Short mmCIF file of C-alpha atoms and ligand atoms in Angstrom, two decimals:
data_model
loop_
_atom_site.label_atom_id
_atom_site.label_comp_id
_atom_site.label_asym_id
_atom_site.label_seq_id
_atom_site.Cartn_x
_atom_site.Cartn_y
_atom_site.Cartn_z
CA MET G 23 84.12 94.19 83.82
CA ALA G 24 84.17 90.92 84.24
CA SER G 25 83.18 89.17 80.71
CA ASP G 26 80.12 87.15 82.72
CA ARG G 27 78.76 89.73 84.72
CA ARG G 28 78.55 91.66 81.73
CA ASP G 29 77.68 89.12 79.67
CA GLN G 30 74.36 88.48 82.13
CA ALA G 31 73.64 92.34 81.88
CA VAL G 32 73.76 92.91 78.65
CA HIS G 33 71.52 90.69 78.45
CA ALA G 34 69.46 91.78 81.46
CA ALA G 35 69.39 95.01 79.58
CA LEU G 36 67.62 93.99 76.94
CA ALA G 37 65.03 91.81 77.99
CA GLN G 38 64.15 94.55 80.70
CA GLY G 39 63.72 97.46 78.16
CA LEU G 40 67.03 99.49 78.82
CA LEU G 41 67.58 100.59 74.89
CA THR G 42 64.50 101.10 73.26
CA GLU G 43 63.26 102.39 70.29
CA GLU G 44 63.31 106.29 71.70
CA GLN G 45 66.43 105.30 73.25
CA PRO G 46 69.18 103.62 71.25
CA VAL G 47 71.47 104.36 73.65
CA ALA G 48 72.46 103.59 77.55
CA ALA G 49 75.42 102.37 79.82
CA LEU G 50 76.05 100.83 81.97
CA LEU G 51 77.79 100.64 85.31
CA ASP G 52 78.90 97.65 87.17
CA THR G 53 78.19 98.03 90.93
CA GLY G 54 80.68 95.19 92.72
CA GLY G 55 83.02 96.27 90.21
CA ILE G 56 83.60 100.00 90.89
CA ARG G 57 83.45 97.85 95.06
CA ALA G 58 86.51 96.22 94.27
CA SER G 59 88.41 98.33 92.57
CA ALA G 60 87.64 100.70 95.28
CA THR G 61 88.57 97.63 97.94
CA ALA G 62 91.91 96.57 95.80
CA LEU G 63 93.55 100.22 96.16
CA LYS G 64 92.43 100.67 100.19
CA GLU G 65 94.60 97.07 100.97
CA ALA G 66 97.45 98.26 97.75
CA PHE G 67 98.17 101.33 100.12
CA ALA G 68 97.30 99.36 103.06
CA ALA G 69 99.82 96.73 102.42
CA VAL G 70 102.74 99.60 101.97
CA THR G 71 102.45 101.89 104.66
CA ASP G 72 101.11 102.05 108.11
CA ALA G 73 99.82 106.52 107.49
CA PRO G 74 97.00 107.64 106.92
CA VAL G 75 95.86 107.67 102.91
CA LEU G 76 92.98 109.77 101.59
CA HIS G 77 92.35 108.08 98.64
CA ALA G 78 90.53 111.09 97.03
CA PHE G 79 88.59 110.29 93.35
CA ALA G 80 89.13 112.51 90.64
CA VAL G 81 85.64 113.47 89.78
CA LYS G 82 86.69 114.40 85.95
CA ALA G 83 86.99 110.64 85.36
CA ALA G 84 82.73 109.55 86.48
CA PRO G 85 81.14 113.30 87.40
CA LEU G 86 78.41 111.17 88.47
CA VAL G 87 76.68 111.49 91.74
CA PRO G 88 75.87 108.25 92.80
CA VAL G 89 79.09 107.12 92.09
CA LEU G 90 80.69 109.69 94.18
CA ALA G 91 78.12 108.78 97.04
CA LEU G 92 78.82 104.78 96.25
CA LEU G 93 83.27 105.48 96.44
CA HIS G 94 82.60 107.53 99.77
CA SER G 95 79.84 104.61 101.02
CA GLU G 96 83.92 102.95 100.61
CA GLY G 97 85.79 105.05 102.42
CA LEU G 98 87.09 106.63 99.15
CA GLY G 99 87.39 111.47 99.24
CA ALA G 100 86.95 113.78 96.24
CA GLU G 101 89.16 115.21 93.93
CA VAL G 102 87.51 118.34 92.44
CA ALA G 103 88.73 120.91 90.08
CA SER G 104 86.15 123.18 89.95
CA PRO G 105 82.94 125.24 91.06
CA GLY G 106 80.40 122.46 89.29
CA GLU G 107 82.97 119.68 90.45
CA LEU G 108 83.43 120.07 93.52
CA ALA G 109 78.67 121.07 93.80
CA LEU G 110 79.10 117.58 92.94
CA ALA G 111 80.78 115.99 95.56
CA ARG G 112 78.84 117.80 98.56
CA ALA G 113 75.63 116.83 96.87
CA ALA G 114 76.77 113.03 97.19
CA GLY G 115 77.78 113.78 100.98
CA VAL G 116 81.94 113.35 100.59
CA PRO G 117 82.72 115.83 103.31
CA ALA G 118 85.12 118.90 102.92
CA ALA G 119 87.61 117.40 105.15
CA ARG G 120 87.94 114.21 102.45
CA THR G 121 87.54 116.63 99.55
CA VAL G 122 90.86 118.03 97.77
CA LEU G 123 90.49 121.14 95.24
CA ASP G 124 93.23 121.25 92.27
CA SER G 125 92.82 123.06 89.31
CA PRO G 126 95.34 125.50 87.32
CA ALA G 127 93.17 127.80 87.12
CA LYS G 128 91.24 128.74 90.78
CA SER G 129 89.61 132.02 90.98
CA ALA G 130 89.93 134.09 94.45
CA ALA G 131 86.44 133.21 94.49
CA GLU G 132 86.68 129.65 94.50
CA LEU G 133 89.98 129.59 96.82
CA HIS G 134 87.91 131.62 99.42
CA GLU G 135 85.01 128.93 99.05
CA ALA G 136 86.98 125.69 99.38
CA LEU G 137 88.50 127.36 102.59
CA ALA G 138 85.47 128.76 104.10
CA LEU G 139 84.07 124.98 102.87
CA GLY G 140 87.40 123.38 104.99
CA VAL G 141 88.06 121.43 101.58
CA ALA G 142 92.07 121.28 100.62
CA VAL G 143 93.27 123.30 98.26
CA ASN G 144 96.52 122.35 96.27
CA ALA G 145 98.11 125.86 95.31
CA ASP G 146 99.09 125.61 91.10
CA ASN G 147 101.55 128.14 90.94
CA LEU G 148 103.45 130.95 93.27
CA GLN G 149 100.82 133.60 92.53
CA GLU G 150 97.98 131.52 93.43
CA LEU G 151 100.42 131.02 96.44
CA ALA G 152 100.73 135.49 97.03
CA ARG G 153 96.99 135.21 96.72
CA LEU G 154 95.96 132.78 99.88
CA ASP G 155 98.72 134.93 101.45
CA ALA G 156 95.70 137.38 101.31
CA LEU G 157 93.65 134.89 102.79
CA ALA G 158 95.69 133.10 105.12
CA PRO G 159 94.96 136.33 108.27
CA GLY G 160 91.04 134.91 108.07
CA ARG G 161 92.48 131.85 109.36
CA ALA G 162 95.02 132.20 111.59
CA GLY G 163 92.57 132.62 114.53
CA SER G 164 90.71 129.37 113.90
CA PRO G 165 92.15 126.28 115.56
CA GLU G 166 95.32 124.53 113.42
CA SER G 167 93.28 120.76 113.25
CA ALA G 168 90.13 123.12 112.02
CA ALA G 169 91.70 125.54 109.22
CA PRO G 170 91.90 123.09 105.83
CA ALA G 171 95.53 122.33 104.42
CA VAL G 172 97.07 123.35 101.65
CA GLY G 173 99.49 122.31 99.39
CA LEU G 174 102.11 123.65 96.18
CA ARG G 175 102.46 121.19 93.31
CA VAL G 176 104.99 120.69 91.74
CA ASN G 177 106.21 119.46 88.18
CA PRO G 178 109.32 117.42 87.81
CA GLN G 179 109.74 117.97 84.31
CA LEU G 180 110.64 114.12 84.04
CA GLY G 181 108.88 114.60 79.80
CA GLY G 182 105.47 113.29 78.81
CA GLY G 183 104.15 109.61 78.08
CA SER G 184 102.59 108.38 74.58
CA ILE G 185 99.32 110.55 74.99
CA GLY G 186 100.87 114.32 74.44
CA ALA G 187 97.56 115.89 75.98
CA LEU G 188 97.48 113.73 78.76
CA SER G 189 101.33 113.85 79.63
CA THR G 190 101.63 116.89 82.57
CA ALA G 191 105.10 116.47 83.63
CA THR G 192 106.72 117.83 80.46
CA ALA G 193 109.42 120.69 80.66
CA THR G 194 107.15 123.76 79.24
CA SER G 195 103.83 121.49 81.02
CA LYS G 196 100.81 124.33 82.22
CA PHE G 197 100.91 122.39 85.42
CA GLY G 198 102.72 123.17 89.34
CA VAL G 199 106.03 124.84 89.77
CA GLY G 200 108.75 123.41 87.47
CA LEU G 201 110.86 121.93 89.84
CA ARG G 202 114.00 122.14 87.45
CA ASP G 203 113.67 125.51 85.72
CA ALA G 204 116.35 128.29 86.84
CA GLY G 205 116.12 128.52 90.95
CA ALA G 206 113.12 127.43 91.12
CA ARG G 207 113.83 124.28 93.91
CA ALA G 208 115.72 127.48 95.85
CA LEU G 209 111.98 129.16 95.11
CA ILE G 210 109.83 126.67 95.79
CA VAL G 211 111.87 125.80 99.55
CA ARG G 212 111.82 129.25 100.53
CA ALA G 213 107.97 129.81 99.38
CA VAL G 214 106.96 126.42 102.08
CA LEU G 215 109.36 127.63 105.32
CA ASP G 216 108.08 131.25 104.49
CA ARG G 217 104.25 129.94 105.25
CA PRO G 218 103.32 127.64 108.38
CA TRP G 219 100.24 126.89 106.88
CA LEU G 220 102.18 125.04 103.62
CA THR G 221 102.10 121.44 104.73
CA ARG G 222 101.80 119.82 101.83
CA LEU G 223 103.30 119.08 97.81
CA HIS G 224 101.50 117.42 95.41
CA ILE G 225 102.12 115.95 91.95
CA HIS G 226 100.21 114.73 89.22
CA THR G 227 102.89 112.85 86.82
CA GLY G 228 99.82 112.40 84.24
CA SER G 229 97.07 110.08 82.64
CA GLN G 230 97.04 106.72 80.73
CA GLY G 231 100.11 106.42 78.63
CA ILE G 232 102.58 107.74 81.15
CA PRO G 233 105.02 104.95 82.49
CA LEU G 234 104.85 103.52 85.34
CA PRO G 235 108.25 103.77 86.83
CA LEU G 236 108.62 107.74 85.29
CA MET G 237 105.41 108.04 87.97
CA ALA G 238 107.50 106.48 90.41
CA GLN G 239 110.65 108.40 89.59
CA GLY G 240 107.85 112.27 90.14
CA VAL G 241 106.45 110.92 93.10
CA ARG G 242 110.39 110.45 94.80
CA ALA G 243 111.31 113.89 93.17
CA VAL G 244 108.15 115.32 95.40
CA TRP G 245 109.21 113.22 98.32
CA GLU G 246 113.06 114.20 98.00
CA LEU G 247 112.13 117.70 97.92
CA ALA G 248 109.39 117.07 101.05
CA GLU G 249 112.94 115.79 102.71
CA GLU G 250 115.39 118.38 101.71
CA ILE G 251 112.44 121.44 102.76
CA ASN G 252 111.96 119.20 105.94
CA ALA G 253 116.10 119.12 106.18
CA GLU G 254 116.26 122.93 106.12
CA ALA G 255 113.78 123.83 108.53
CA GLY G 256 114.36 121.58 111.36
CA ARG G 257 111.34 119.69 111.57
CA ARG G 258 108.93 117.84 109.60
CA ARG G 259 107.09 121.35 107.60
CA ILE G 260 105.59 118.91 104.90
CA ASP G 261 103.36 116.45 106.62
CA THR G 262 101.69 114.96 103.71
CA VAL G 263 101.79 114.07 99.94
CA ASP G 264 99.53 114.37 96.83
CA ILE G 265 100.73 111.21 94.72
CA GLY G 266 98.22 111.96 92.13
CA GLY G 267 96.74 109.68 90.30
CA GLY G 268 97.19 108.70 86.83
CA LEU G 269 97.63 104.90 87.00
CA PRO G 270 97.24 103.66 83.21
CA VAL G 271 94.40 101.44 82.01
CA ASN G 272 94.60 98.30 80.04
CA PHE G 273 91.94 98.69 77.16
CA ALA G 274 92.94 95.80 75.16
CA SER G 275 91.45 93.10 77.51
CA ASP G 276 89.80 91.84 80.54
CA GLU G 277 92.53 92.20 83.23
CA HIS G 278 93.01 94.46 85.77
CA THR G 279 97.09 95.65 84.56
CA PRO G 280 98.78 97.55 85.67
CA SER G 281 97.52 96.94 89.67
CA PHE G 282 96.63 99.37 92.16
CA SER G 283 99.14 96.41 94.13
CA ALA G 284 102.10 96.84 91.39
CA TYR G 285 102.32 100.13 91.96
CA ALA G 286 101.71 100.50 95.58
CA ARG G 287 104.97 98.60 95.73
CA LEU G 288 107.11 100.29 92.69
CA LEU G 289 106.22 103.49 94.57
CA ARG G 290 107.63 102.28 98.01
CA GLU G 291 110.59 100.07 96.27
CA GLU G 292 111.29 104.03 94.64
CA SER G 293 110.85 106.67 97.66
CA PRO G 294 110.98 104.12 101.25
CA GLY G 295 110.62 107.22 103.18
CA LEU G 296 107.50 108.11 102.13
CA PHE G 297 106.21 104.94 103.24
CA ASP G 298 107.46 104.02 106.42
CA GLY G 299 104.65 105.83 108.15
CA GLY G 300 105.95 109.44 108.83
CA TYR G 301 104.14 111.22 106.05
CA GLY G 302 100.69 111.39 105.43
CA LEU G 303 99.37 110.49 102.03
CA VAL G 304 96.66 111.17 99.74
CA THR G 305 95.96 109.67 96.03
CA GLU G 306 93.86 110.91 93.48
CA PHE G 307 92.98 107.91 90.99
CA GLY G 308 90.12 108.25 88.05
CA ARG G 309 90.49 106.24 85.43
CA ALA G 310 91.78 103.38 87.20
CA LEU G 311 89.10 103.13 89.27
CA LEU G 312 86.20 103.33 86.79
CA ALA G 313 87.27 102.27 83.29
CA LYS G 314 86.77 98.50 83.90
CA HIS G 315 83.45 98.63 84.68
CA GLY G 316 81.51 100.94 82.43
CA THR G 317 80.06 99.95 79.21
CA ILE G 318 78.01 101.64 76.70
CA LEU G 319 75.13 99.90 74.40
CA SER G 320 73.79 101.27 70.74
CA ARG G 321 71.75 99.76 68.94
CA VAL G 322 72.58 98.43 65.49
CA GLU G 323 70.02 100.79 63.38
CA TYR G 324 71.25 99.92 59.60
CA ALA G 325 73.95 97.65 57.86
CA LYS G 326 75.10 99.03 55.11
CA THR G 327 78.23 98.06 52.76
CA ALA G 328 80.40 100.76 50.92
CA GLY G 329 83.52 100.29 48.86
CA GLY G 330 82.92 96.77 50.15
CA ARG G 331 83.38 97.75 53.83
CA PRO G 332 80.62 96.67 55.79
CA ILE G 333 79.86 99.13 57.48
CA ALA G 334 76.99 99.01 60.73
CA VAL G 335 75.34 102.39 61.44
CA THR G 336 74.56 103.06 64.97
CA HIS G 337 73.24 105.43 67.97
CA ALA G 338 77.27 105.77 69.90
CA GLY G 339 79.60 107.71 68.50
CA VAL G 340 81.13 110.95 69.20
CA GLN G 341 78.58 111.92 71.02
CA VAL G 342 79.58 108.96 74.13
CA ALA G 343 83.07 108.95 72.82
CA ALA G 344 85.25 112.16 71.66
CA ARG G 345 88.32 111.01 72.49
CA THR G 346 88.02 108.11 70.29
CA VAL G 347 86.68 108.83 67.47
CA TYR G 348 88.82 112.42 67.44
CA ASP G 349 91.65 110.03 68.44
CA PRO G 350 91.57 106.25 67.49
CA GLU G 351 94.93 105.91 67.74
CA SER G 352 95.40 106.79 71.08
CA TRP G 353 92.01 105.79 72.37
CA PRO G 354 91.17 102.25 70.81
CA LEU G 355 87.55 100.90 72.35
CA ARG G 356 86.61 96.92 72.81
CA ILE G 357 83.46 96.58 71.19
CA ARG G 358 81.37 93.34 71.58
CA ALA G 359 79.08 92.07 68.99
CA TYR G 360 74.68 90.88 70.98
CA ASP G 361 71.80 90.14 68.96
CA ALA G 362 68.43 91.88 69.32
CA GLU G 363 68.44 89.54 72.76
CA GLY G 364 71.42 90.89 74.47
CA LEU G 365 72.82 87.37 73.33
CA PRO G 366 77.03 87.52 72.59
CA LYS G 367 76.97 87.62 68.57
CA SER G 368 78.77 84.51 66.70
CA GLY G 369 79.84 83.76 63.81
CA PRO G 370 82.61 84.77 61.20
CA ALA G 371 84.54 87.53 61.70
CA VAL G 372 84.18 89.88 59.49
CA ALA G 373 86.43 94.17 59.24
CA GLN G 374 83.42 97.00 59.19
CA ASP G 375 83.16 99.54 60.45
CA ILE G 376 81.17 100.92 63.57
CA ALA G 377 79.66 104.49 62.92
CA GLY G 378 77.94 106.65 65.28
CA PRO G 379 75.34 108.43 64.39
CA ALA G 380 76.74 112.03 63.41
CA CYS G 381 76.78 113.95 60.68
CA PHE G 382 80.36 114.17 59.53
CA ALA G 383 82.43 110.88 58.21
CA GLY G 384 85.05 110.74 60.86
CA ASP G 385 82.07 109.59 63.65
CA LEU G 386 83.33 106.03 63.64
CA LEU G 387 84.09 103.84 66.64
CA ALA G 388 86.06 101.82 64.46
CA GLU G 389 87.33 101.13 61.62
CA ALA G 390 87.80 97.50 59.97
CA ARG G 391 87.69 95.89 63.38
CA PRO G 392 86.90 92.49 63.09
CA LEU G 393 83.45 90.92 64.55
CA PRO G 394 80.56 88.70 63.53
CA LEU G 395 78.37 90.42 60.63
CA LEU G 396 76.05 92.94 62.40
CA GLU G 397 72.62 93.42 60.98
CA PRO G 398 69.95 95.84 62.59
CA GLY G 399 68.30 95.04 65.28
CA ASP G 400 71.91 93.49 67.48
CA VAL G 401 73.02 95.42 69.83
CA ILE G 402 76.56 96.79 69.78
CA ALA G 403 78.73 96.87 73.77
CA VAL G 404 81.16 99.46 74.15
CA LEU G 405 83.67 97.97 76.86
CA ASP G 406 86.24 99.56 79.10
CA THR G 407 83.87 103.49 78.92
CA GLY G 408 83.47 103.70 82.86
CA ALA G 409 85.84 106.78 83.43
CA TYR G 410 86.09 110.10 81.20
CA TYR G 411 82.95 108.76 79.03
CA PHE G 412 80.43 110.26 80.93
CA SER G 413 82.41 113.65 81.68
CA SER G 414 83.29 114.76 77.38
CA PRO G 415 79.60 114.31 76.39
CA TYR G 416 79.49 115.65 72.79
CA GLY G 417 77.12 118.51 72.30
CA TYR G 418 77.24 118.21 68.19
CA ASN G 419 74.38 117.16 66.50
CA SER G 420 72.61 117.90 69.44
CA LEU G 421 72.16 114.40 70.32
CA PRO G 422 70.97 113.70 74.33
CA ARG G 423 73.42 112.28 76.95
CA PRO G 424 72.46 108.62 77.42
CA ALA G 425 70.76 107.18 80.72
CA VAL G 426 73.32 105.74 83.10
CA HIS G 427 71.97 102.64 84.63
CA GLY G 428 73.93 101.19 87.64
CA PHE G 429 74.32 97.27 88.18
CA THR G 430 74.20 94.58 90.49
CA ALA G 431 75.15 90.99 89.05
CA ALA G 432 76.03 87.70 91.07
CA ASP G 433 78.58 86.09 90.11
CA GLY G 434 77.72 82.41 87.91
CA GLY G 435 74.02 84.23 87.53
CA GLY G 436 70.78 85.23 89.13
CA ALA G 437 68.81 88.41 88.11
CA VAL G 438 70.81 91.12 87.39
CA ARG G 439 69.04 94.73 89.12
CA PHE G 440 69.53 97.90 87.66
CA THR G 441 68.35 101.04 89.35
CA THR G 442 68.80 104.60 87.26
CA VAL G 443 72.51 106.74 87.93
CA ARG G 444 71.48 109.27 85.42
CA ARG G 445 68.44 109.67 83.46
CA ALA G 446 68.76 110.36 79.64
CA GLN G 447 68.54 113.66 78.62
CA ARG G 448 65.12 115.33 77.01
CA LEU G 449 64.61 117.16 74.54
CA ASP G 450 62.96 119.73 76.68
CA GLU G 451 66.18 120.41 78.34
CA ILE G 452 68.14 120.28 75.32
CA VAL G 453 66.38 122.72 73.57
CA ALA G 454 66.30 124.97 76.90
CA GLU G 455 70.06 124.78 77.34
CA SER G 456 70.55 125.91 73.67
CA GLY G 457 68.45 129.15 74.38
CA GLY G 458 65.53 128.30 74.19
CA ALA G 459 64.21 130.20 76.56
CA TYR G 460 65.22 133.85 74.13
CA ALA G 461 63.90 132.09 71.30
CA ALA G 462 63.18 135.72 69.98
CA ALA G 463 66.50 137.31 71.05
CA LEU G 464 67.90 138.05 68.16
CA LEU G 465 64.62 139.61 66.09
CA PRO G 466 64.02 143.02 65.37
C1 PLP Y 14 93.34 113.92 85.99
C2 PLP Y 14 93.69 114.03 87.83
C3 PLP Y 14 94.16 112.92 88.15
C4 PLP Y 14 93.51 111.62 87.91
O1 PLP Y 14 94.06 111.37 86.54
P1 PLP Y 14 93.54 109.44 86.15
O2 PLP Y 14 94.69 109.41 85.17
O3 PLP Y 14 91.84 109.46 85.93
O4 PLP Y 14 93.96 108.71 88.12
C5 PLP Y 14 94.72 113.21 89.57
N1 PLP Y 14 94.90 114.03 89.54
C6 PLP Y 14 95.01 115.27 88.99
C7 PLP Y 14 95.54 116.46 89.46
C8 PLP Y 14 94.63 115.26 87.44
O5 PLP Y 14 94.15 115.98 86.83
#
């Protein structure tokens, strides 16, 4: 988020009592920033194609019902990958027709439910297509327009990026049907030609760490496959291509780079025929829509030194930033220092560790980070945490999930208004999800 809006929001959050003794951690979401990113996405694709484009937000990036409802109000749909995510999208009022179900492990019951609701499905593999064959007769009687679209995910097997765990287009990735495996291409073409209801191809080359040219090559590979199938069929059997998400986020500054428009232009250069209006498009961006609009705040409880290293002990650690704590090289986060009133702290930068509350030594958000020397009662802001940080809570030490507050702030001053997106998890909820109702279960 823009740094002036963030400073305003942090100050207002402290003034309005959002960080307390009982709730020393809280997250802020910049509502206006999310809207602006949604607009940037829509405009980026409208500038390169006249075709209909469904922008389905990848729910796993921010599984919060009010966020999904906000994006829906901005004209976006939802990409879901589990019954839970589908339930969130439905609770947010996202219509089935604007929802896409992807997941490598859909059960027959999940497939049945999605199709009955009218949710589009991308099959991950040929076994899943065979399952869909068994469900297809039920759909044959329904009017063509009412039948949800079905696609097949392919893996262009182009290689990975800098973060192995997020590289989905490697030769041995668990996702999709490998396009370069021996005989696979012919099998895919046959599979589509044999199934009149299979009208889409789907690809998602990976997230954060994948170079843009590699992503564009992946989209090109799937467009070429669609052209091959359509040529073989003598008509446009594949009418829509779902290009997935994966636009990386710049975690090093407040700049939104690369932009949606740069990516959309690159895609059109690489695959012009995909954007000439003949194909419908689906996108599934997550991180690039939300990451820069979230900030996690925590009070500094203690400030100590050990072995000459200053250490700020805060309440924000592995329970809110598991990826950063376990893989700090791949997921470094910027941290800003504020005083107890929520005003930016100044002073010479001192290398200090920013520690979390969990009981293991590695629970650090940053090591030797140069910041104005933190003191007890100060506040840290962990930046760019709007995507994936709310979807990877970590239950270690039974630390509660913090509240998330949406805010609106006028640029250049004015009051900041907060609204609850999610309240903090309560202790009785932690007890309940930890078997509280079965306290005597193991007693003789
Ligand atoms: C995770 C995922 C996305 C979203 O990826 P981002 O990097 O957050 O844009 C989109 N599509 C699929 C299939 C995914 O698994």
